Amino acid sequence: MLHAATDNLVSGVIGECGGDVSCATCHVFVDPDWFDRLPPAEADELEMLEATVEEPTEFSRLSCQLSCTSETDGIVLNIPESQ
Ligand code: FES
């Protein structure tokens, strides 16, 4: 989903590391109605979520770790204001 955002010039999604799970500039808040439909975050993503500019919430994910699939078609992601 990082590349969907950057390819479409979505403001606030930067992706400095290109999806290497080492920058947290792709932080998003997943709409609560969608959050449980996603595969759980791996340990490296959870660790990097502790380094986000804006305080993470229970709905935080790194967009570089989310895939665009038929299951996520229509997902709602919100960009942190301070990112
Ligand atoms: Fe760097 Fe997601 S793009 S952690």
PDB file of N, CA, C and O and ligand atoms in Angstrom, residues 2 14-27 48 62-65, ligand 1:
ATOM      1  N   LEU A   2       2.108   1.124   0.494  1.00  0.00           N
ATOM      2  CA  LEU A   2       3.046   2.252   0.420  1.00  0.00           C
ATOM      3  C   LEU A   2       3.173   2.729  -1.020  1.00  0.00           C
ATOM      4  O   LEU A   2       3.056   3.921  -1.310  1.00  0.00           O
ATOM      5  N   ILE A  14       5.626   8.850   3.035  1.00  0.00           N
ATOM      6  CA  ILE A  14       6.923   9.123   2.424  1.00  0.00           C
ATOM      7  C   ILE A  14       7.635   7.836   2.008  1.00  0.00           C
ATOM      8  O   ILE A  14       8.052   7.685   0.880  1.00  0.00           O
ATOM      9  N   GLY A  15       7.822   6.932   2.942  1.00  0.00           N
ATOM     10  CA  GLY A  15       8.456   5.659   2.616  1.00  0.00           C
ATOM     11  C   GLY A  15       9.932   5.795   2.319  1.00  0.00           C
ATOM     12  O   GLY A  15      10.421   5.262   1.324  1.00  0.00           O
ATOM     13  N   GLU A  16      10.644   6.492   3.189  1.00  0.00           N
ATOM     14  CA  GLU A  16      12.075   6.762   2.958  1.00  0.00           C
ATOM     15  C   GLU A  16      12.899   5.507   2.714  1.00  0.00           C
ATOM     16  O   GLU A  16      13.849   5.523   1.938  1.00  0.00           O
ATOM     17  N   CYS A  17      12.593   4.423   3.388  1.00  0.00           N
ATOM     18  CA  CYS A  17      13.416   3.202   3.269  1.00  0.00           C
ATOM     19  C   CYS A  17      12.921   2.294   2.156  1.00  0.00           C
ATOM     20  O   CYS A  17      13.501   1.228   1.930  1.00  0.00           O
ATOM     21  N   GLY A  18      11.871   2.689   1.480  1.00  0.00           N
ATOM     22  CA  GLY A  18      11.374   1.903   0.361  1.00  0.00           C
ATOM     23  C   GLY A  18      10.704   0.601   0.765  1.00  0.00           C
ATOM     24  O   GLY A  18      10.575  -0.307  -0.055  1.00  0.00           O
ATOM     25  N   GLY A  19      10.306   0.498   2.004  1.00  0.00           N
ATOM     26  CA  GLY A  19       9.613  -0.714   2.454  1.00  0.00           C
ATOM     27  C   GLY A  19      10.492  -1.681   3.206  1.00  0.00           C
ATOM     28  O   GLY A  19      10.133  -2.841   3.396  1.00  0.00           O
ATOM     29  N   ASP A  20      11.629  -1.213   3.658  1.00  0.00           N
ATOM     30  CA  ASP A  20      12.605  -2.049   4.370  1.00  0.00           C
ATOM     31  C   ASP A  20      12.345  -2.141   5.868  1.00  0.00           C
ATOM     32  O   ASP A  20      13.152  -2.691   6.603  1.00  0.00           O
ATOM     33  N   VAL A  21      11.254  -1.572   6.312  1.00  0.00           N
ATOM     34  CA  VAL A  21      10.863  -1.562   7.737  1.00  0.00           C
ATOM     35  C   VAL A  21      11.952  -0.911   8.596  1.00  0.00           C
ATOM     36  O   VAL A  21      12.323  -1.408   9.653  1.00  0.00           O
ATOM     37  N   SER A  22      12.465   0.216   8.126  1.00  0.00           N
ATOM     38  CA  SER A  22      13.518   0.881   8.902  1.00  0.00           C
ATOM     39  C   SER A  22      13.352   2.397   8.975  1.00  0.00           C
ATOM     40  O   SER A  22      14.291   3.095   9.331  1.00  0.00           O
ATOM     41  N   CYS A  23      12.152   2.918   8.651  1.00  0.00           N
ATOM     42  CA  CYS A  23      12.000   4.375   8.723  1.00  0.00           C
ATOM     43  C   CYS A  23      10.722   4.842   9.400  1.00  0.00           C
ATOM     44  O   CYS A  23      10.692   5.918   9.964  1.00  0.00           O
ATOM     45  N   ALA A  24       9.667   4.100   9.299  1.00  0.00           N
ATOM     46  CA  ALA A  24       8.351   4.442   9.873  1.00  0.00           C
ATOM     47  C   ALA A  24       7.709   5.668   9.249  1.00  0.00           C
ATOM     48  O   ALA A  24       6.774   6.226   9.823  1.00  0.00           O
ATOM     49  N   THR A  25       8.189   6.114   8.096  1.00  0.00           N
ATOM     50  CA  THR A  25       7.571   7.269   7.433  1.00  0.00           C
ATOM     51  C   THR A  25       6.376   6.858   6.569  1.00  0.00           C
ATOM     52  O   THR A  25       5.858   7.672   5.800  1.00  0.00           O
ATOM     53  N   CYS A  26       5.959   5.631   6.724  1.00  0.00           N
ATOM     54  CA  CYS A  26       4.795   5.124   5.991  1.00  0.00           C
ATOM     55  C   CYS A  26       3.663   4.782   6.962  1.00  0.00           C
ATOM     56  O   CYS A  26       2.724   4.080   6.605  1.00  0.00           O
ATOM     57  N   HIS A  27       3.765   5.312   8.182  1.00  0.00           N
ATOM     58  CA  HIS A  27       2.791   5.032   9.240  1.00  0.00           C
ATOM     59  C   HIS A  27       1.392   5.462   8.815  1.00  0.00           C
ATOM     60  O   HIS A  27       1.208   6.556   8.301  1.00  0.00           O
ATOM     61  N   MET A  48       9.229  -1.137  14.780  1.00  0.00           N
ATOM     62  CA  MET A  48       9.344   0.151  14.082  1.00  0.00           C
ATOM     63  C   MET A  48       8.170   1.069  14.411  1.00  0.00           C
ATOM     64  O   MET A  48       8.314   2.296  14.405  1.00  0.00           O
ATOM     65  N   LEU A  62       2.291  -0.043   9.394  1.00  0.00           N
ATOM     66  CA  LEU A  62       3.191   0.527   8.396  1.00  0.00           C
ATOM     67  C   LEU A  62       2.638   0.135   7.040  1.00  0.00           C
ATOM     68  O   LEU A  62       2.482  -1.057   6.746  1.00  0.00           O
ATOM     69  N   SER A  63       2.330   1.131   6.220  1.00  0.00           N
ATOM     70  CA  SER A  63       1.691   0.829   4.937  1.00  0.00           C
ATOM     71  C   SER A  63       2.573  -0.015   4.030  1.00  0.00           C
ATOM     72  O   SER A  63       2.065  -0.724   3.159  1.00  0.00           O
ATOM     73  N   CYS A  64       3.881   0.030   4.253  1.00  0.00           N
ATOM     74  CA  CYS A  64       4.773  -0.787   3.418  1.00  0.00           C
ATOM     75  C   CYS A  64       4.625  -2.278   3.710  1.00  0.00           C
ATOM     76  O   CYS A  64       5.107  -3.110   2.930  1.00  0.00           O
ATOM     77  N   GLN A  65       3.968  -2.606   4.786  1.00  0.00           N
ATOM     78  CA  GLN A  65       3.795  -4.008   5.142  1.00  0.00           C
ATOM     79  C   GLN A  65       2.390  -4.509   4.820  1.00  0.00           C
ATOM     80  O   GLN A  65       2.033  -5.642   5.164  1.00  0.00           O
TER      81      GLN A  65
HETATM   82 FE1  FES B   1      10.116   2.570   5.708  1.00  0.00          FE
HETATM   83 FE2  FES B   1       7.702   1.484   5.723  1.00  0.00          FE
HETATM   84  S1  FES B   1       8.679   2.553   4.126  1.00  0.00           S
HETATM   85  S2  FES B   1       9.166   1.470   7.279  1.00  0.00           S
END
